[in-house]
CSV table of C-alpha atoms and ligand atoms in Angstrom, one decimal:
chain,number,residue,atom,x,y,z
A,1,MET,CA,-11.1,-12.0,32.8
A,2,ASN,CA,-11.9,-8.6,31.6
A,3,ILE,CA,-10.7,-8.6,28.0
A,4,GLU,CA,-10.7,-4.9,27.7
A,5,ASN,CA,-8.3,-4.5,30.7
A,6,TYR,CA,-6.2,-7.3,29.4
A,7,LEU,CA,-5.8,-5.6,26.0
A,8,SER,CA,-5.1,-2.2,27.4
A,9,ASP,CA,-2.5,-3.6,29.8
A,10,PHE,CA,-1.0,-5.5,26.9
A,11,ILE,CA,-0.7,-2.4,24.8
A,12,ALA,CA,0.8,-0.3,27.7
A,13,ALA,CA,3.4,-3.1,28.3
A,14,GLN,CA,4.4,-2.9,24.7
A,15,HIS,CA,4.9,0.8,24.8
A,16,GLN,CA,7.0,0.5,27.9
A,17,LYS,CA,9.2,-2.1,26.4
A,18,ASP,CA,10.1,-0.1,23.2
A,19,PRO,CA,8.9,3.4,23.8
A,20,ALA,CA,10.4,4.7,20.5
A,21,GLN,CA,8.9,2.2,18.1
A,22,LYS,CA,5.9,4.4,17.1
A,23,VAL,CA,4.9,2.8,13.8
A,24,PHE,CA,5.3,-0.7,15.2
A,25,HIS,CA,3.0,0.1,18.1
A,26,GLN,CA,0.5,1.7,15.6
A,27,ALA,CA,0.4,-1.6,13.6
A,28,VAL,CA,0.1,-3.7,16.7
A,29,GLU,CA,-2.7,-1.6,18.2
A,30,GLU,CA,-4.7,-1.7,15.0
A,31,VAL,CA,-4.7,-5.5,15.1
A,32,VAL,CA,-5.1,-5.9,18.9
A,33,ASN,CA,-8.0,-3.5,19.0
A,34,THR,CA,-10.0,-5.7,16.7
A,35,LEU,CA,-9.4,-9.0,18.5
A,36,LYS,CA,-11.7,-8.6,21.5
A,37,PRO,CA,-14.5,-10.8,20.1
A,38,VAL,CA,-12.0,-13.5,19.2
A,39,LEU,CA,-10.4,-13.6,22.6
A,40,GLU,CA,-13.8,-13.6,24.3
A,41,ARG,CA,-14.6,-16.8,22.4
A,42,LYS,CA,-11.4,-18.6,22.8
A,43,ASP,CA,-9.5,-17.8,26.0
A,44,VAL,CA,-6.7,-20.3,25.2
A,45,TYR,CA,-5.1,-17.5,23.1
A,46,ILE,CA,-4.8,-15.5,26.4
A,47,LYS,CA,-3.7,-18.5,28.5
A,48,GLU,CA,-1.1,-19.5,26.0
A,49,LYS,CA,0.1,-15.9,25.7
A,50,ILE,CA,-0.3,-15.9,21.9
A,51,LEU,CA,-0.5,-12.1,21.6
A,52,GLU,CA,2.7,-11.7,23.7
A,53,ARG,CA,4.5,-14.3,21.6
A,54,MET,CA,3.1,-12.9,18.3
A,55,VAL,CA,4.5,-9.3,18.8
A,56,GLU,CA,8.0,-10.6,19.5
A,57,PRO,CA,9.9,-11.2,16.3
A,58,GLU,CA,11.5,-14.7,16.2
A,59,ARG,CA,14.8,-13.1,15.3
A,60,ILE,CA,16.2,-9.8,14.1
A,61,ILE,CA,19.5,-9.7,12.3
A,62,ILE,CA,21.3,-6.3,12.2
A,63,PHE,CA,24.5,-5.9,10.3
A,64,ARG,CA,27.1,-3.5,8.8
A,65,VAL,CA,27.0,-2.8,5.0
A,66,PRO,CA,30.2,-1.1,3.9
A,67,TRP,CA,30.5,-0.1,0.2
A,68,ALA,CA,32.5,2.3,-2.0
A,69,ASP,CA,31.0,4.9,-4.2
A,70,ASP,CA,32.2,5.7,-7.8
A,71,LYS,CA,34.9,8.1,-6.4
A,72,GLY,CA,36.2,5.4,-4.1
A,73,GLU,CA,34.8,7.0,-1.0
A,74,ILE,CA,33.6,4.5,1.6
A,75,HIS,CA,30.1,4.5,3.1
A,76,VAL,CA,28.6,2.4,5.8
A,77,ASN,CA,24.9,1.6,6.0
A,78,ARG,CA,22.9,-0.5,8.4
A,79,GLY,CA,21.3,-3.7,7.2
A,80,PHE,CA,18.4,-5.5,8.8
A,81,ARG,CA,16.2,-8.6,8.4
A,82,VAL,CA,13.3,-9.1,10.8
A,83,GLN,CA,12.3,-12.7,10.8
A,84,PHE,CA,9.0,-12.2,12.5
A,85,ASN,CA,6.9,-15.4,12.4
A,86,SER,CA,7.4,-18.8,10.8
A,87,ALA,CA,4.3,-20.6,12.0
A,88,LEU,CA,2.8,-20.9,8.5
A,89,GLY,CA,5.9,-21.3,6.4
A,90,PRO,CA,9.4,-19.8,5.8
A,91,TYR,CA,9.8,-16.1,6.4
A,92,LYS,CA,8.6,-14.1,3.4
A,93,GLY,CA,8.6,-10.4,2.7
A,94,GLY,CA,10.4,-7.7,0.8
A,95,ILE,CA,13.6,-5.7,1.2
A,96,ARG,CA,13.2,-1.9,1.6
A,97,PHE,CA,16.1,0.4,0.6
A,98,HIS,CA,15.3,3.9,1.8
A,99,SER,CA,16.8,6.5,4.1
A,100,SER,CA,13.7,6.2,6.4
A,101,VAL,CA,14.4,2.5,7.2
A,102,THR,CA,14.9,1.8,10.9
A,103,GLN,CA,14.3,-1.3,13.1
A,104,ASP,CA,11.0,0.3,14.1
A,105,SER,CA,9.7,0.6,10.5
A,106,LEU,CA,10.9,-2.9,9.6
A,107,LYS,CA,9.3,-4.4,12.7
A,108,PHE,CA,6.0,-2.8,11.7
A,109,LEU,CA,6.3,-4.0,8.1
A,110,ALA,CA,7.2,-7.6,9.1
A,111,PHE,CA,4.4,-7.7,11.6
A,112,GLU,CA,1.9,-6.6,8.9
A,113,GLN,CA,3.5,-9.0,6.5
A,114,THR,CA,2.7,-11.9,8.9
A,115,PHE,CA,-1.0,-11.2,8.7
A,116,LYS,CA,-1.0,-10.4,5.0
A,117,ASN,CA,0.8,-13.6,4.2
A,118,SER,CA,-1.6,-15.5,6.4
A,119,LEU,CA,-4.5,-14.1,4.3
A,120,THR,CA,-3.1,-15.2,1.0
A,121,THR,CA,-4.0,-18.9,1.7
A,122,LEU,CA,-0.3,-19.8,0.9
A,123,PRO,CA,2.2,-21.4,3.2
A,124,LEU,CA,4.2,-18.2,4.0
A,125,GLY,CA,5.6,-16.9,7.2
A,126,GLY,CA,6.3,-13.2,7.7
A,127,GLY,CA,9.5,-11.2,7.5
A,128,LYS,CA,10.9,-7.9,6.1
A,129,GLY,CA,14.3,-6.4,5.7
A,130,GLY,CA,16.2,-3.5,4.3
A,131,SER,CA,18.7,-0.8,4.8
A,132,ASP,CA,18.8,3.0,5.3
A,133,PHE,CA,20.4,3.1,1.9
A,134,ASP,CA,18.8,5.4,-0.7
A,135,THR,CA,19.0,4.1,-4.3
A,136,ARG,CA,17.9,7.5,-5.7
A,137,GLY,CA,20.8,9.4,-7.2
A,138,LYS,CA,23.1,6.4,-7.1
A,139,SER,CA,24.8,4.9,-10.2
A,140,ASP,CA,24.2,1.2,-11.2
A,141,GLY,CA,27.7,0.4,-10.1
A,142,GLU,CA,27.1,1.9,-6.7
A,143,VAL,CA,23.8,0.1,-6.3
A,144,MET,CA,25.5,-3.2,-7.3
A,145,ARG,CA,28.3,-2.8,-4.9
A,146,PHE,CA,25.9,-2.0,-2.1
A,147,CYS,CA,23.7,-5.0,-2.9
A,148,HIS,CA,26.6,-7.4,-3.0
A,149,SER,CA,27.8,-6.1,0.4
A,150,PHE,CA,24.3,-6.4,1.8
A,151,ILE,CA,24.2,-10.1,0.7
A,152,ASN,CA,27.7,-10.8,1.9
A,153,GLU,CA,26.1,-10.9,5.4
A,154,LEU,CA,22.4,-11.7,4.7
A,155,TYR,CA,23.2,-14.9,2.7
A,156,HIS,CA,23.9,-16.7,6.0
A,157,HIS,CA,20.3,-16.2,7.2
A,158,ILE,CA,18.2,-16.7,4.1
A,159,GLY,CA,17.4,-19.6,1.8
A,160,TYR,CA,14.4,-21.1,-0.1
A,161,HIS,CA,13.2,-23.1,2.9
A,162,THR,CA,14.2,-20.5,5.4
A,163,ASP,CA,13.6,-16.9,4.4
A,164,ILE,CA,12.8,-15.6,0.9
A,165,PRO,CA,13.3,-11.9,0.4
A,166,ALA,CA,11.7,-9.9,-2.5
A,167,GLY,CA,11.4,-6.3,-3.5
A,168,ASP,CA,9.8,-3.3,-1.8
A,169,LEU,CA,10.3,0.5,-1.8
A,170,GLY,CA,13.7,1.2,-3.5
A,171,CYS,CA,14.3,-2.4,-4.3
A,172,GLY,CA,13.1,-3.6,-7.8
A,173,PRO,CA,14.3,-6.2,-10.3
A,174,ARG,CA,17.7,-4.4,-10.7
A,175,GLU,CA,18.5,-4.8,-6.9
A,176,ILE,CA,17.0,-8.3,-6.7
A,177,GLY,CA,19.2,-9.2,-9.7
A,178,TYR,CA,22.4,-8.0,-7.9
A,179,MET,CA,21.4,-9.6,-4.6
A,180,PHE,CA,20.5,-12.9,-6.3
A,181,GLY,CA,23.7,-13.0,-8.3
A,182,GLN,CA,25.8,-12.5,-5.1
A,183,TYR,CA,23.7,-15.1,-3.2
A,184,LYS,CA,24.3,-17.6,-6.0
A,185,LYS,CA,28.0,-16.9,-6.1
A,186,LEU,CA,28.4,-17.4,-2.3
A,187,THR,CA,26.2,-20.5,-2.0
A,188,ASN,CA,26.8,-22.1,-5.4
A,189,ASP,CA,23.1,-22.8,-5.5
A,190,PHE,CA,20.6,-21.7,-8.1
A,191,THR,CA,17.4,-21.8,-6.0
A,192,GLY,CA,14.3,-19.6,-5.6
A,193,ALA,CA,15.8,-17.9,-2.6
A,194,PHE,CA,14.4,-14.5,-3.8
A,195,THR,CA,11.2,-13.6,-5.6
A,196,GLY,CA,10.6,-10.7,-7.9
A,197,LYS,CA,13.3,-12.1,-10.1
A,198,LYS,CA,13.3,-11.2,-13.9
A,199,PRO,CA,11.4,-13.9,-15.9
A,200,ASN,CA,14.5,-14.8,-17.9
A,201,TRP,CA,16.2,-16.2,-14.8
A,202,GLY,CA,13.4,-17.6,-12.6
A,203,GLY,CA,10.9,-14.8,-12.1
A,204,SER,CA,7.1,-15.3,-12.5
A,205,LEU,CA,5.3,-13.6,-15.2
A,206,LEU,CA,2.9,-11.0,-13.8
A,207,ARG,CA,4.9,-10.6,-10.6
A,208,PRO,CA,5.7,-6.9,-11.3
A,209,GLU,CA,2.0,-6.2,-12.0
A,210,ALA,CA,0.6,-8.3,-9.2
A,211,THR,CA,0.3,-5.9,-6.3
A,212,GLY,CA,-1.3,-3.2,-8.4
A,213,TYR,CA,-3.6,-5.5,-10.3
A,214,GLY,CA,-4.6,-7.1,-7.0
A,215,VAL,CA,-5.5,-3.7,-5.6
A,216,ALA,CA,-7.8,-3.0,-8.6
A,217,TYR,CA,-9.4,-6.5,-8.3
A,218,PHE,CA,-10.0,-6.0,-4.6
A,219,ALA,CA,-11.6,-2.5,-5.2
A,220,GLN,CA,-13.9,-4.2,-7.8
A,221,ASN,CA,-14.8,-6.9,-5.2
A,222,MET,CA,-15.6,-4.3,-2.6
A,223,LEU,CA,-17.8,-2.2,-4.9
A,224,SER,CA,-19.7,-5.4,-6.0
A,225,THR,CA,-20.9,-5.8,-2.4
A,226,ARG,CA,-22.9,-2.6,-3.0
A,227,ASN,CA,-24.0,-3.7,-6.5
A,228,ASP,CA,-21.6,-1.3,-8.0
A,229,SER,CA,-18.4,-1.6,-10.1
A,230,LEU,CA,-15.4,0.4,-11.3
A,231,GLU,CA,-17.0,1.2,-14.6
A,232,GLY,CA,-17.3,4.9,-15.0
A,233,LYS,CA,-15.8,5.7,-11.6
A,234,THR,CA,-13.2,8.5,-11.0
A,235,ALA,CA,-10.1,7.2,-9.3
A,236,ILE,CA,-7.0,8.6,-7.6
A,237,VAL,CA,-3.8,6.7,-6.9
A,238,SER,CA,-1.1,8.3,-4.8
A,239,GLY,CA,2.3,6.6,-5.4
A,240,THR,CA,3.8,6.1,-8.9
A,241,GLY,CA,6.0,3.2,-8.1
A,242,ASN,CA,5.5,-0.3,-9.1
A,243,VAL,CA,2.2,-0.7,-7.2
A,244,GLY,CA,0.7,2.6,-8.3
A,245,ILE,CA,1.4,2.4,-12.0
A,246,TYR,CA,0.0,-1.2,-12.3
A,247,ALA,CA,-3.0,-0.2,-10.1
A,248,MET,CA,-3.7,2.7,-12.5
A,249,GLU,CA,-3.4,0.4,-15.5
A,250,LYS,CA,-5.8,-2.2,-14.1
A,251,LEU,CA,-8.3,0.3,-12.7
A,252,SER,CA,-8.5,1.9,-16.1
A,253,GLN,CA,-8.8,-1.5,-17.9
A,254,LEU,CA,-11.7,-2.2,-15.6
A,255,GLY,CA,-13.4,1.0,-16.7
A,256,ALA,CA,-12.3,3.6,-14.1
A,257,LYS,CA,-10.9,7.0,-15.0
A,258,VAL,CA,-7.7,7.7,-13.1
A,259,VAL,CA,-7.3,11.5,-12.8
A,260,GLY,CA,-4.7,12.0,-10.1
A,261,PHE,CA,-1.4,10.5,-8.9
A,262,MET,CA,1.8,11.7,-7.2
A,263,ASP,CA,5.5,11.1,-6.6
A,264,TYR,CA,8.2,12.6,-4.4
A,265,ASP,CA,8.1,15.9,-6.1
A,266,GLY,CA,4.3,16.6,-6.4
A,267,SER,CA,1.1,15.4,-7.9
A,268,ILE,CA,-0.6,15.3,-11.3
A,269,TYR,CA,-4.2,16.3,-12.0
A,270,ASP,CA,-5.1,14.9,-15.4
A,271,PRO,CA,-8.9,15.6,-16.0
A,272,ASP,CA,-8.8,13.5,-19.2
A,273,GLY,CA,-7.8,10.4,-17.2
A,274,ILE,CA,-4.9,8.1,-18.1
A,275,ASN,CA,-4.9,5.7,-21.0
A,276,GLU,CA,-2.6,3.1,-22.5
A,277,GLU,CA,-0.3,5.8,-24.1
A,278,LYS,CA,0.0,7.6,-20.8
A,279,ILE,CA,0.7,4.4,-18.8
A,280,ALA,CA,3.4,3.5,-21.3
A,281,PHE,CA,4.9,7.0,-20.8
A,282,LEU,CA,4.8,6.6,-17.0
A,283,LYS,CA,6.5,3.1,-17.2
A,284,GLN,CA,9.3,4.6,-19.3
A,285,LEU,CA,9.6,7.6,-17.1
A,286,VAL,CA,9.6,5.8,-13.8
A,287,PHE,CA,11.0,2.3,-14.5
A,288,LYS,CA,13.6,3.1,-17.2
A,289,ARG,CA,14.6,6.7,-16.6
A,290,ARG,CA,13.8,7.0,-12.9
A,291,GLY,CA,12.5,10.5,-13.7
A,292,SER,CA,10.1,12.9,-12.0
A,293,LEU,CA,6.4,13.5,-12.7
A,294,LYS,CA,7.4,17.1,-13.5
A,295,GLU,CA,7.9,15.8,-17.1
A,296,TYR,CA,4.3,14.4,-17.4
A,297,ASN,CA,2.5,17.6,-18.2
A,298,LYS,CA,5.1,18.7,-20.7
A,299,THR,CA,3.9,15.7,-22.9
A,300,PHE,CA,0.2,15.7,-21.9
A,301,LYS,CA,-0.8,19.3,-22.1
A,302,HIS,CA,-4.2,19.1,-20.3
A,303,ALA,CA,-2.6,17.8,-17.2
A,304,LYS,CA,-1.4,20.0,-14.3
A,305,PHE,CA,1.7,19.4,-12.2
A,306,ARG,CA,1.2,20.5,-8.6
A,307,LEU,CA,4.6,21.0,-6.9
A,308,GLY,CA,4.7,19.5,-3.4
A,309,GLN,CA,1.0,18.8,-3.2
A,310,LYS,CA,-0.8,15.6,-2.4
A,311,THR,CA,-3.6,14.2,-4.5
A,312,TRP,CA,-6.5,13.8,-2.0
A,313,ASP,CA,-8.2,17.2,-2.7
A,314,ILE,CA,-9.0,16.0,-6.2
A,315,PRO,CA,-12.6,14.7,-6.3
A,316,CYS,CA,-12.9,10.9,-6.8
A,317,ASP,CA,-15.1,7.9,-6.2
A,318,VAL,CA,-12.2,5.5,-5.5
A,319,ALA,CA,-9.0,6.3,-3.7
A,320,CYS,CA,-6.0,4.0,-3.7
A,321,PRO,CA,-3.1,5.2,-1.5
A,322,THR,CA,0.0,3.3,-2.8
A,323,ALA,CA,2.9,5.4,-1.4
A,324,CYS,CA,4.2,5.1,2.2
A,325,GLU,CA,2.9,4.7,5.7
A,326,ASN,CA,0.7,7.4,7.2
A,327,GLU,CA,0.5,9.4,4.0
A,328,LEU,CA,-3.2,9.9,4.3
A,329,ASP,CA,-4.3,11.7,7.5
A,330,GLU,CA,-7.6,12.9,8.9
A,331,LYS,CA,-7.5,16.2,6.9
A,332,ASP,CA,-7.1,14.2,3.7
A,333,ALA,CA,-9.8,11.8,4.7
A,334,ALA,CA,-12.2,14.8,5.3
A,335,LEU,CA,-11.4,16.1,1.8
A,336,LEU,CA,-12.1,12.7,0.2
A,337,LEU,CA,-15.4,12.3,2.1
A,338,LYS,CA,-16.4,15.9,1.3
A,339,ASN,CA,-15.9,15.2,-2.4
A,340,GLY,CA,-18.0,12.0,-2.3
A,341,CYS,CA,-15.4,9.3,-2.2
A,342,LYS,CA,-17.1,5.9,-1.8
A,343,CYS,CA,-14.2,3.5,-1.6
A,344,VAL,CA,-10.7,3.6,-0.1
A,345,CYS,CA,-8.6,0.6,-1.1
A,346,GLU,CA,-5.1,0.6,0.4
A,347,GLY,CA,-2.3,-0.4,-2.0
A,348,SER,CA,0.7,0.2,0.3
A,349,ASN,CA,1.3,-0.8,4.0
A,350,MET,CA,-0.6,1.3,6.5
A,351,PRO,CA,-0.9,4.4,4.4
A,352,CYS,CA,-4.0,5.7,6.3
A,353,THR,CA,-3.6,7.1,9.8
A,354,PRO,CA,-5.9,5.6,12.5
A,355,SER,CA,-8.0,8.8,12.6
A,356,ALA,CA,-8.4,8.7,8.8
A,357,ILE,CA,-9.6,5.1,9.0
A,358,TYR,CA,-11.9,6.0,11.8
A,359,ALA,CA,-13.4,8.8,9.6
A,360,PHE,CA,-14.0,6.4,6.7
A,361,GLN,CA,-15.6,3.8,9.0
A,362,GLN,CA,-17.8,6.4,10.7
A,363,ALA,CA,-18.9,7.7,7.2
A,364,GLY,CA,-19.8,4.1,6.2
A,365,ILE,CA,-17.8,4.1,3.0
A,366,LEU,CA,-15.9,1.0,1.9
A,367,TYR,CA,-12.4,0.8,3.4
A,368,SER,CA,-9.8,-2.0,3.1
A,369,PRO,CA,-6.5,-2.3,4.8
A,370,GLY,CA,-3.3,-2.9,2.8
A,371,LYS,CA,-2.7,-6.2,4.4
A,372,ALA,CA,-5.8,-7.5,2.5
A,373,SER,CA,-5.9,-5.4,-0.6
A,374,ASN,CA,-2.2,-5.2,-1.4
A,375,ALA,CA,-1.6,-9.0,-0.8
A,376,GLY,CA,-1.5,-9.7,-4.5
A,377,GLY,CA,2.2,-9.0,-4.7
A,378,VAL,CA,3.3,-11.5,-2.1
A,379,ALA,CA,0.7,-14.0,-3.3
A,380,VAL,CA,2.4,-14.0,-6.8
A,381,SER,CA,5.7,-14.3,-5.0
A,382,GLY,CA,4.3,-17.4,-3.4
A,383,LEU,CA,3.4,-18.6,-6.9
A,384,GLU,CA,6.9,-17.7,-8.1
A,385,MET,CA,8.3,-20.0,-5.4
A,386,THR,CA,6.0,-22.8,-6.5
A,387,GLN,CA,7.1,-22.4,-10.1
A,388,ASN,CA,10.7,-22.4,-9.1
A,389,SER,CA,10.3,-25.6,-7.0
A,390,MET,CA,8.5,-27.3,-10.0
A,391,ARG,CA,11.1,-25.8,-12.4
A,392,ILE,CA,8.4,-24.6,-14.8
A,393,TYR,CA,6.9,-21.3,-15.9
A,394,TRP,CA,3.2,-20.6,-15.9
A,395,THR,CA,1.7,-18.3,-18.5
A,396,ARG,CA,0.5,-14.8,-17.7
A,397,GLU,CA,-3.1,-16.0,-18.0
A,398,GLU,CA,-2.5,-18.8,-15.6
A,399,VAL,CA,-0.9,-16.6,-13.0
A,400,ASP,CA,-3.6,-13.9,-13.4
A,401,GLN,CA,-6.3,-16.6,-12.8
A,402,TYR,CA,-4.6,-17.6,-9.5
A,403,LEU,CA,-4.2,-13.9,-8.6
A,404,LYS,CA,-7.9,-13.2,-9.1
A,405,ARG,CA,-8.8,-16.3,-7.2
A,406,ILE,CA,-6.6,-15.4,-4.3
A,407,MET,CA,-7.9,-11.7,-4.2
A,408,ASN,CA,-11.4,-13.1,-4.2
A,409,SER,CA,-10.6,-15.5,-1.4
A,410,ILE,CA,-9.0,-12.7,0.7
A,411,HIS,CA,-12.0,-10.5,0.1
A,412,ASN,CA,-14.5,-13.2,1.1
A,413,SER,CA,-12.4,-14.2,4.1
A,414,CYS,CA,-12.4,-10.6,5.4
A,415,LEU,CA,-16.1,-10.3,5.0
A,416,SER,CA,-17.0,-13.7,6.5
A,417,HIS,CA,-14.7,-13.3,9.6
A,418,ALA,CA,-16.0,-9.7,10.2
A,419,GLU,CA,-19.6,-11.0,10.0
A,420,GLU,CA,-18.9,-14.1,12.2
A,421,TYR,CA,-17.5,-11.8,15.0
A,422,GLY,CA,-20.3,-9.3,14.8
A,423,LEU,CA,-18.5,-6.6,12.7
A,424,LYS,CA,-20.3,-6.9,9.4
A,425,GLY,CA,-18.7,-5.0,6.5
A,426,ASN,CA,-15.6,-4.1,8.5
A,427,TYR,CA,-12.7,-5.2,6.3
A,428,MET,CA,-10.1,-4.1,8.8
A,429,ALA,CA,-11.5,-6.3,11.6
A,430,GLY,CA,-12.1,-9.2,9.2
A,431,ALA,CA,-8.5,-9.1,7.8
A,432,ASN,CA,-7.0,-8.9,11.3
A,433,ILE,CA,-9.2,-11.7,12.7
A,434,ALA,CA,-8.8,-14.0,9.7
A,435,GLY,CA,-5.0,-13.4,9.6
A,436,PHE,CA,-4.7,-13.8,13.4
A,437,ILE,CA,-6.6,-17.0,13.8
A,438,LYS,CA,-4.6,-18.9,11.2
A,439,VAL,CA,-1.3,-17.9,12.7
A,440,ALA,CA,-2.4,-18.3,16.3
A,441,ASP,CA,-3.8,-21.8,15.8
A,442,SER,CA,-0.6,-22.9,14.0
A,443,MET,CA,1.5,-21.5,16.9
A,444,LEU,CA,-0.7,-23.5,19.3
A,445,ASP,CA,-0.2,-26.7,17.2
A,446,GLN,CA,3.6,-26.2,17.2
A,447,GLY,CA,4.0,-25.8,21.0
A,448,LEU,CA,6.1,-23.3,22.9
A,449,VAL,CA,8.9,-22.6,20.4
B,1,LIG,N1,7.1,-6.0,-0.4
B,1,LIG,C1,5.9,-6.6,-0.9
B,1,LIG,C2,4.8,-6.5,0.2
B,1,LIG,O1,4.8,-5.6,1.0
B,1,LIG,C3,6.1,-7.9,-1.5
B,1,LIG,C4,6.7,-9.0,-0.6
B,1,LIG,C5,7.0,-10.3,-1.3
B,1,LIG,O2,6.7,-10.4,-2.5
B,1,LIG,O3,7.6,-11.1,-0.6
B,1,LIG,O4,4.0,-7.3,0.4
């Protein structure tokens, strides 16, 4: 069989089935386009229609989420949970609360999650959920009523051996707390059915930091393959959510100077670089006050706030996009390359467009896909599940050791799989191939289900 024809027919059939699901197709194509050497070696994947089975979620739950605002007015949002693949373990993945949430975006995220979770070395299937509900501008009471209503339906479909949600964009410890509380009320069961819980009621130490720290560890690992390190490097991080702030913290602890970052309103250029005091300010601003970066340069005078502007024109050695999908396009990639960027380490899910990735690969700089370099968060979620099952807490240091070990293992697995299939140094191909083989072989073992 001609594998190239098989793959292009496969992609065309996917588009025909769901023509509107643009980001889902983008994620599928990125994976499928790197699998040719794998399918050439093992045609049982083709005979057993593994790709066709893998792109079809095992189940999608869609439901109504009615809630009342502080004035008593009623609103109706749409809730989703995409239970994509359970070949490796119970469905695992975050909940996104944002006005951009659609079935398409959650299918893309759950598909990515399946590969990411496969790379973590832990027994985790892939899933994702959420709602087109925006937490920005809502009171605590409104968020609580919404979360309770969301769980009034979702609790039927999740559980610590079935599906374990966690946080994502717009869904942090506050939302996890409200959802967990309602889940416990309805099931009368205190189990680790959610991760990202606060440590006083079952959460793992270092879970909030894990995704961001993992990104910095991964960037360090990538640079070490070129006998280089983060020491003295200039870095840019795009988002200033949970991932971005902790990525900045660890990058600077490892010796990098973080000079740029951004949020919904614009970006900051801080030529002095961030330090402990500035990180503490950002944590207060973002996590406690849910404020805007517009306030940053009022406190730190050398910094400049750039209304509505991205960060990628600021010269840097290391770039970590940690905001949302497709935030970094080919124009941004050209700016980064022109300014001498050596390493792009994705902290969010699919932040670089295909043409930006192509530009990085053509230029021969280090580039890692989010499903590898941002897997630290879900990995520590897996460790949170282990601690909950054992009914113990590990120390910060113990969790950090595991996190480092897992990030090393993901890094090495990307490199070894890329090399084994003739694509040396290509982290994207290595991540897709390693993630795919483990899921595909497990699906074959479990028969046609
Ligand atoms: N939402 C995070 C991710 O994209 C974390 C998922 C989890 O901890 O289950 O990987």
